[in-house]
Short mmCIF file of C-alpha atoms and ligand atoms in Angstrom, two decimals:
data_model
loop_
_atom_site.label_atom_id
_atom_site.label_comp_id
_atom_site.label_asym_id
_atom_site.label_seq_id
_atom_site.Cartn_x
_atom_site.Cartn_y
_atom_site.Cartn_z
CA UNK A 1 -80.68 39.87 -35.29
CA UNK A 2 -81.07 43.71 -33.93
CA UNK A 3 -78.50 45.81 -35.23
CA UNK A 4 -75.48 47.07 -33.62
CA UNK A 5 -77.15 50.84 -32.87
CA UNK A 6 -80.58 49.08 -31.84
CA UNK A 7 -78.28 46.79 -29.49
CA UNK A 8 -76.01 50.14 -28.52
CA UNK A 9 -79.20 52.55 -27.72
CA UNK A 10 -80.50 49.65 -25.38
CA UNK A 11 -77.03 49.30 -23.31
CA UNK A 12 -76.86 53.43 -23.26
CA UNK A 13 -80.95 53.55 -21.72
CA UNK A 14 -80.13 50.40 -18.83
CA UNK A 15 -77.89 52.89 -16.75
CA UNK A 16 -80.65 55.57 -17.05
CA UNK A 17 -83.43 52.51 -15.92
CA UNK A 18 -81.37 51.95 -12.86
CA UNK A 19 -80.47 54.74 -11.80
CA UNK A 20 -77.28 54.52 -11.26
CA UNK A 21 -75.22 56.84 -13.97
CA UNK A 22 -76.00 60.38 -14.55
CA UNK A 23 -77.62 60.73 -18.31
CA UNK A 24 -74.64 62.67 -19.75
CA UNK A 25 -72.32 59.81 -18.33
CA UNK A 26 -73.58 57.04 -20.17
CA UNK A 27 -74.25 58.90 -23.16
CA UNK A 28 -70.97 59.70 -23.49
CA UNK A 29 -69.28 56.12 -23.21
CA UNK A 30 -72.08 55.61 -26.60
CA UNK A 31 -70.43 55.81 -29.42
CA UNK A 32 -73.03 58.10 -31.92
CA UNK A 33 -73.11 56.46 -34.73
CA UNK A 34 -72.30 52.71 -35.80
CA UNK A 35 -69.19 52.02 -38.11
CA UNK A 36 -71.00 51.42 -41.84
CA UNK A 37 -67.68 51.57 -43.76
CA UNK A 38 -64.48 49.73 -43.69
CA UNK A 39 -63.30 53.31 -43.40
CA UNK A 40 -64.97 54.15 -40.45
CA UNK A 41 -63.75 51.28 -38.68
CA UNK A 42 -60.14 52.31 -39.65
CA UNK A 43 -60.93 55.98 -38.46
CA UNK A 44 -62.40 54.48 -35.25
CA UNK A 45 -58.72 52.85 -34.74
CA UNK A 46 -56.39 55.77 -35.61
CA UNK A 47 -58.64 57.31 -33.28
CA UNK A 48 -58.17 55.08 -30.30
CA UNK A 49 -54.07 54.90 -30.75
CA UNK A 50 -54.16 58.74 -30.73
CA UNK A 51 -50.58 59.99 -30.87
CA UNK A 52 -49.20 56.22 -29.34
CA UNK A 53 -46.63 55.30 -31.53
CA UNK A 54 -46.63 51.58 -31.00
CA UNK A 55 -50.61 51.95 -32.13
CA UNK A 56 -50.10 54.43 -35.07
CA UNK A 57 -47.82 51.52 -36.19
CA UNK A 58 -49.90 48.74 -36.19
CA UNK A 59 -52.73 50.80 -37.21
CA UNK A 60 -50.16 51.65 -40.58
CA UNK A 61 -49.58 47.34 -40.34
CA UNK A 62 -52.90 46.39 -40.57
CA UNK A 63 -54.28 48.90 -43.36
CA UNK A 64 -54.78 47.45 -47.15
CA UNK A 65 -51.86 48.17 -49.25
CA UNK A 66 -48.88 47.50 -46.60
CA UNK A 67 -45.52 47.93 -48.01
CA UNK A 68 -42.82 46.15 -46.61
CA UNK A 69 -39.55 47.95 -45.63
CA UNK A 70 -36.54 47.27 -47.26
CA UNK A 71 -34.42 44.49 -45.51
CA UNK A 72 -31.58 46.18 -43.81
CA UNK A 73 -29.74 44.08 -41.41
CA UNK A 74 -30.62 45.46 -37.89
CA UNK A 75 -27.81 45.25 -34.67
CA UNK A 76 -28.58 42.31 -32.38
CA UNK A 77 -29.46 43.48 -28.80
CA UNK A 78 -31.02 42.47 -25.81
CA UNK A 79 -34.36 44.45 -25.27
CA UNK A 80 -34.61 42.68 -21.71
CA UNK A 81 -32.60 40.85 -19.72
CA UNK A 82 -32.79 37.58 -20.30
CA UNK A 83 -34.75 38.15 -24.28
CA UNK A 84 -32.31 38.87 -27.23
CA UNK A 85 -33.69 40.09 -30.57
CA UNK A 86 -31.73 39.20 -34.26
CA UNK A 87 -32.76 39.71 -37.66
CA UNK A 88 -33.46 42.09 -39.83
CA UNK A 89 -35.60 45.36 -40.25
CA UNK A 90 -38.23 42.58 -42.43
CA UNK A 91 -38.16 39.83 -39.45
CA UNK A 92 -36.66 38.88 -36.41
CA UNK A 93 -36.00 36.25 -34.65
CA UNK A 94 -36.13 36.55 -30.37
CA UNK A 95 -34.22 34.67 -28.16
CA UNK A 96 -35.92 33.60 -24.94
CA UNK A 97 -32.10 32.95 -22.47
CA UNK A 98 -33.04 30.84 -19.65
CA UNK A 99 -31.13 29.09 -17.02
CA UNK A 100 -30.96 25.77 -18.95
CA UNK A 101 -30.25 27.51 -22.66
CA UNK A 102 -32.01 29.19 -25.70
CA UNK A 103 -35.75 28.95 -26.64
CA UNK A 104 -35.59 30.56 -30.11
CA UNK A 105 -39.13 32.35 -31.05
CA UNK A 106 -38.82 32.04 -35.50
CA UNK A 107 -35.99 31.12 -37.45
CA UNK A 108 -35.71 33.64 -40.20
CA UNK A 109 -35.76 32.61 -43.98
CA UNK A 110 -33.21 30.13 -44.70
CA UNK A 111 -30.33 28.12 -43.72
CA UNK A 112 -28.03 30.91 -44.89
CA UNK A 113 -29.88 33.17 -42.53
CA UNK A 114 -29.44 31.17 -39.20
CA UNK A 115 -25.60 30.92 -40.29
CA UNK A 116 -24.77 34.54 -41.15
CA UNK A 117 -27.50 36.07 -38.80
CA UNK A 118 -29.07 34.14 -35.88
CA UNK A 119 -25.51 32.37 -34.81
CA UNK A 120 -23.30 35.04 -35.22
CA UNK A 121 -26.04 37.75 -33.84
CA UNK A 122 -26.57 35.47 -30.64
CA UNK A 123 -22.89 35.30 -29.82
CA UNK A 124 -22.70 38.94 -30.56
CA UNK A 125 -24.78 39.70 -27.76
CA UNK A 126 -23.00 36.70 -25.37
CA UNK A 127 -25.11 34.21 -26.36
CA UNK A 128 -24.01 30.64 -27.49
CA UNK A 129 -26.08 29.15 -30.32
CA UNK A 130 -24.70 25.97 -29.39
CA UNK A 131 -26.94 26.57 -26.48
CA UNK A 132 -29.90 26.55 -28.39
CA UNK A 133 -32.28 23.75 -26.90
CA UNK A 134 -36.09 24.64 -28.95
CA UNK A 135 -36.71 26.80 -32.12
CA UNK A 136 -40.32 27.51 -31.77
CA UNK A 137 -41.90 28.34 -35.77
CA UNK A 138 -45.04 31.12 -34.34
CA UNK A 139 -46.68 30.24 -38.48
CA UNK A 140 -45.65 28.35 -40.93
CA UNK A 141 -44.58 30.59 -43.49
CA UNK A 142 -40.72 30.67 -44.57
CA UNK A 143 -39.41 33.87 -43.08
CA UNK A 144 -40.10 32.72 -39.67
CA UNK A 145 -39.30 28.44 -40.03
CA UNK A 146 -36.70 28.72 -43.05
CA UNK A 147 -33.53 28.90 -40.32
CA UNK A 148 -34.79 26.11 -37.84
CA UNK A 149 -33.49 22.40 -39.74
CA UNK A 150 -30.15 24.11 -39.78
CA UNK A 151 -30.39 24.93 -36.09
CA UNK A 152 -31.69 21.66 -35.43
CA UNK A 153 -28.60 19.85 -37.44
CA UNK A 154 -25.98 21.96 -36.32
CA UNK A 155 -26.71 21.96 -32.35
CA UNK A 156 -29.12 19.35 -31.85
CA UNK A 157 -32.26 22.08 -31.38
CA UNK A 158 -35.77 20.44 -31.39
CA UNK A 159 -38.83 22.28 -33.60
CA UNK A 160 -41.96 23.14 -32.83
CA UNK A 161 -45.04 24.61 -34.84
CA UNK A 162 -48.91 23.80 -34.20
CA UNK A 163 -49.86 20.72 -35.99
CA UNK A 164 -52.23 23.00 -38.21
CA UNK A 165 -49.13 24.36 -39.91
CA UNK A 166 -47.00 21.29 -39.51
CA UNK A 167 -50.19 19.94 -42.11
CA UNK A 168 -50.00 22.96 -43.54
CA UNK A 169 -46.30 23.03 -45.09
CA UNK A 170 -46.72 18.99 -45.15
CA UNK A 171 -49.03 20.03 -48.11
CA UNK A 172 -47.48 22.71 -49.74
CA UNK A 173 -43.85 22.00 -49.18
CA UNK A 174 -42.10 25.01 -49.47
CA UNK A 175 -38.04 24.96 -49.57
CA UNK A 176 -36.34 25.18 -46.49
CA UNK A 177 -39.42 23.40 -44.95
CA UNK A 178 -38.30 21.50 -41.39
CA UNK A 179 -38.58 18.05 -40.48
CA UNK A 180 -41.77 17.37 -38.71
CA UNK A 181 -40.62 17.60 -35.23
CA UNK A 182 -42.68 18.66 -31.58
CA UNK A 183 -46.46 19.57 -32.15
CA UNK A 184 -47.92 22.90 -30.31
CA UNK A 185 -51.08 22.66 -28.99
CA UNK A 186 -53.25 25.25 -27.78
CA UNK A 187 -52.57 26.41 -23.82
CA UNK A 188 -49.26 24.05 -24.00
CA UNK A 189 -46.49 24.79 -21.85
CA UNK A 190 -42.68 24.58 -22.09
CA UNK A 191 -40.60 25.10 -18.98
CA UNK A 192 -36.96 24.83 -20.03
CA UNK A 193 -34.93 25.76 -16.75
CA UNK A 194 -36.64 28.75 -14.54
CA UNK A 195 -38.58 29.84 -17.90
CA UNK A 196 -42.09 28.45 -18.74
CA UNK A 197 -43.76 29.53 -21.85
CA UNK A 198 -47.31 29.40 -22.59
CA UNK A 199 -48.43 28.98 -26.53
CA UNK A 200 -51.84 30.14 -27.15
CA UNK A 201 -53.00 28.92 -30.33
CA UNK A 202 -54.07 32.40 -32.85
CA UNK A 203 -55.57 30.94 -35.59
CA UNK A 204 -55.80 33.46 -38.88
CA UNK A 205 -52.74 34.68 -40.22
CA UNK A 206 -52.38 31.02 -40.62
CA UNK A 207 -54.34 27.56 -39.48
CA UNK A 208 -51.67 26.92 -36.79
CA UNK A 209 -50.40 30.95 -35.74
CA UNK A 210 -49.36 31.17 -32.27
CA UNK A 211 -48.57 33.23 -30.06
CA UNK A 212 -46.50 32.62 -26.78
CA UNK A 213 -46.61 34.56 -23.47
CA UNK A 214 -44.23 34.26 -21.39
CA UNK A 215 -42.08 36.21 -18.19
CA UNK A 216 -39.08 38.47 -18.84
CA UNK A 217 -37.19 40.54 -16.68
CA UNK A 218 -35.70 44.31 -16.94
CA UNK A 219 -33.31 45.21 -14.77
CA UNK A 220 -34.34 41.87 -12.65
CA UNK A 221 -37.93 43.19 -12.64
CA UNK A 222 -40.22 40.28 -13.87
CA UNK A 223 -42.94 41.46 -16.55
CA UNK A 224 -45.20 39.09 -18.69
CA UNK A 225 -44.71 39.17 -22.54
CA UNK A 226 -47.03 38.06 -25.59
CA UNK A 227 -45.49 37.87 -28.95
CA UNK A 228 -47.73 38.18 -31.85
CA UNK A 229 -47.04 35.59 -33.97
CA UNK A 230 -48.87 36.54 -37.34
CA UNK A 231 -49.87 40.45 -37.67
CA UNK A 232 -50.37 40.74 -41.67
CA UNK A 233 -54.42 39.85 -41.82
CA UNK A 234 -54.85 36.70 -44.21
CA UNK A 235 -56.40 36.67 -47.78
CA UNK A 236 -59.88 35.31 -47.20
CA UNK A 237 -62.54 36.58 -45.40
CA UNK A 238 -63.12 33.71 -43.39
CA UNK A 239 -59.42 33.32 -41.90
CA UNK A 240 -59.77 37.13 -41.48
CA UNK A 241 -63.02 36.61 -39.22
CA UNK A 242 -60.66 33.47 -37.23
CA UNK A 243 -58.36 35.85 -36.76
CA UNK A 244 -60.96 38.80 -35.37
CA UNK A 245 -61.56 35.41 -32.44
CA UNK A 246 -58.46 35.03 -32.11
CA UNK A 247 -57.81 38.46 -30.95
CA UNK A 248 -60.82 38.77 -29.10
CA UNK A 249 -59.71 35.36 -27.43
CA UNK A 250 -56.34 36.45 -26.48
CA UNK A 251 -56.98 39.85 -25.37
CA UNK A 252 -59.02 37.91 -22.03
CA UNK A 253 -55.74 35.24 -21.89
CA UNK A 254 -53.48 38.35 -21.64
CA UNK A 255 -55.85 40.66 -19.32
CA UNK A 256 -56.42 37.27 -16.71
CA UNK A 257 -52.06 36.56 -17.70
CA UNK A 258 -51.40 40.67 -16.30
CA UNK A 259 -49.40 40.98 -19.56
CA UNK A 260 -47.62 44.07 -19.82
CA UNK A 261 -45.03 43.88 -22.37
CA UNK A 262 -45.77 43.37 -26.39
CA UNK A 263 -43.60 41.90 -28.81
CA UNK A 264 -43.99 40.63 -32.55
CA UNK A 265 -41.68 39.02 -35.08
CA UNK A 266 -42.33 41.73 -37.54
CA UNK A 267 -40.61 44.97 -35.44
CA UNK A 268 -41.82 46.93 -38.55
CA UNK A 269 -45.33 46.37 -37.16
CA UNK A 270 -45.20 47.75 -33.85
CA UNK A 271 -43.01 49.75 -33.90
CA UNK A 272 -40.54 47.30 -32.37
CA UNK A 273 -37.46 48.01 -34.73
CA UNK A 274 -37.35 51.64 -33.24
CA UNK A 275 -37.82 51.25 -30.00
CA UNK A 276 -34.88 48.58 -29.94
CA UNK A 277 -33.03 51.68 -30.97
CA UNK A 278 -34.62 53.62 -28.28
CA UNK A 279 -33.03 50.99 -26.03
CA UNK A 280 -30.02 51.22 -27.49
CA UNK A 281 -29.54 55.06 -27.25
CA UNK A 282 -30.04 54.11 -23.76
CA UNK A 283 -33.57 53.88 -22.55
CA UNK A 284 -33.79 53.59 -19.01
CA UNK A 285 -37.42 52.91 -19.42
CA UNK A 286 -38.07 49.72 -21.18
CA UNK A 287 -40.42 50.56 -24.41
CA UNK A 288 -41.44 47.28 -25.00
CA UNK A 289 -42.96 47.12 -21.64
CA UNK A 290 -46.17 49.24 -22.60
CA UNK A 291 -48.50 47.89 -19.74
CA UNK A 292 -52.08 46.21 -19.08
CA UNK A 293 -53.83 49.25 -20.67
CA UNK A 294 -52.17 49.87 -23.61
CA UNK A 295 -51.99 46.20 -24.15
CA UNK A 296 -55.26 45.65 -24.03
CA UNK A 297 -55.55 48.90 -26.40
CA UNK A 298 -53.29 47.39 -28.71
CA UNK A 299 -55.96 43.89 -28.83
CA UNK A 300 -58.50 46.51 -29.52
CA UNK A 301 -56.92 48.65 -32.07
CA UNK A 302 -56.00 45.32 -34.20
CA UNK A 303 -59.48 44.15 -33.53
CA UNK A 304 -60.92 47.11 -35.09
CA UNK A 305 -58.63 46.88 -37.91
CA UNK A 306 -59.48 43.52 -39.02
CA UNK A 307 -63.45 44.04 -38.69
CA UNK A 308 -62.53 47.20 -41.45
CA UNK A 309 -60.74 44.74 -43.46
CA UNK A 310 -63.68 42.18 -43.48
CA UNK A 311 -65.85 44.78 -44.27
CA UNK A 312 -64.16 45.78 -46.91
CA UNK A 313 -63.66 42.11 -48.43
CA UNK A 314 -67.82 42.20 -49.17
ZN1 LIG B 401 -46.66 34.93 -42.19
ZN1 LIG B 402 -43.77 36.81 -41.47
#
């Protein structure tokens, strides 16, 4: 296989063969030298987000060594019009309020956590839990499934995860695990009332990570939202490269999709847990909704990342 500058000087001379770009054009879109380090890979990313916060966050996210903030309850609100957020400054839950009731996106950690923080954070922001029809698990890890079996008991909600991580806490069976409910498969929809959500299956944080687009409006303005359903790159080098296709994957779905607005469970990620505060200061531009360029940006800066952290697993 050629490497990556013998592949780059090629692509920089076939503008220069045709004719068609000016020399100093196409040298300039050429990057001068390849990425050797993990390192350079990282620099390459700070460089691209530039002074964006949302990308200086993730950038901070996806860098060996994270450190989790300390879990501080954070003030339900509704970043869009129909899309509530509850949690906590570790994780959040978002609630998806169509015309025929609640699609909850993660369930938090436990039982005690859908009591004392979902339910009473929904109906803080005029919301009825009871209204609560799907709790959808993005991974199966605890601090986004541990809530959903009490939803489910208390108001009848139904549970979904990708079989991969159904499996996947079948065999490790971790507390607070739900019942085996509704499978996710990749490209599956769910229309409850005038809301359909797409689930593209993300493979890498976990076997069965994924990560739902679907519309929201702002101030009865409909945009098109991903959320990122597993940030935190995964242990081995192999789910770390599934995770580099899975980016690479979704970042076409979302171009083709014209998605403009980017969410993720983890606000501490993205930046997410301050610009809900931004909204709440009173915003009269939406944050969240950061467009088709600086989404795609966003694909690229976490693709980056993750090729520096499999660089630096050899
Ligand atoms: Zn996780
Ligand atoms: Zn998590």
């Amino acid at each position: 296989m050629p490497s990556r500058r013998t592949v780059l000087a090629a692509a920089t001379l076939l503008p220069l063969a045709g004719g068609a770009r000016p020399a100093s054009a196409a040298l300039k879109t050429a990057p001068k030298t390849a990425p050797k380090t993990a390192q350079d890979y990282y620099d390459r990313a700070a460089k691209l987000a530039g002074d964006d916060s949302v990308l200086k966050a993730l950038v901070k996210a996806l860098s060996p060594g994270l450190q989790m903030p300390a879990v501080q309850p954070v003030k339900p609100f509704k970043i869009f019009d129909d899309v509530a957020v509850v949690g906590t400054t570790f994780v959040q839950a978002t609630a998806l309020l169509t015309s025929k009731g609640v699609v909850l996106i993660d369930a938090m950690g436990s039982p005690d956590d859908a009591k004392k923080i979902i339910v009473p954070g929904l109906r803080d922001v005029g919301v009825n839990p009871a209204h609560i029809k799907y709790v959808v698990a993005a991974h199966g890890h605890d601090d986004h499934f541990g809530g959903a079996q009490y939803l489910a008991d208390t108001y009848g909600a139904r549970v979904m995860m990708h079989k991969a991580d159904w499996d996947l806490i079948a065999a490790e069976r971790p507390e607070h695990a739900p019942k085996r409910d509704l499978e996710i498969s990749d490209g599956q929809k769910l229309t409850l009332g005038d809301t359909t959500i797409v689930f593209h299956h993300t493979p890498g944080h976990t076997p069965g990570t994924v990560s739902p687009i679907f519309p929201v409006r702002w101030k009865g303005r409909r945009h098109t939202a991903i959320l990122w359903g597993g940030t935190n790159p995964p242990a081995t080098t192999e789910a770390k490269r599934t995770n580099l296709t899975s980016v690479r994957e979704a970042a076409v779905t979302m171009r083709r999709a014209g998605v403009d607005v980017e969410l993720n469970n983890h606000g501490g990620a993205d930046y997410g847990l301050t610009r809900i505060e931004q909204l709440r200061a009173g915003a009269t531009k939406n944050p969240f909704i950061i467009g088709p360029a600086r989404t795609q940006r966003f694909m690229k800066v976490m693709e980056t990342m993750l090729r520096g952290r499999i660089l630096q697993d050899q």
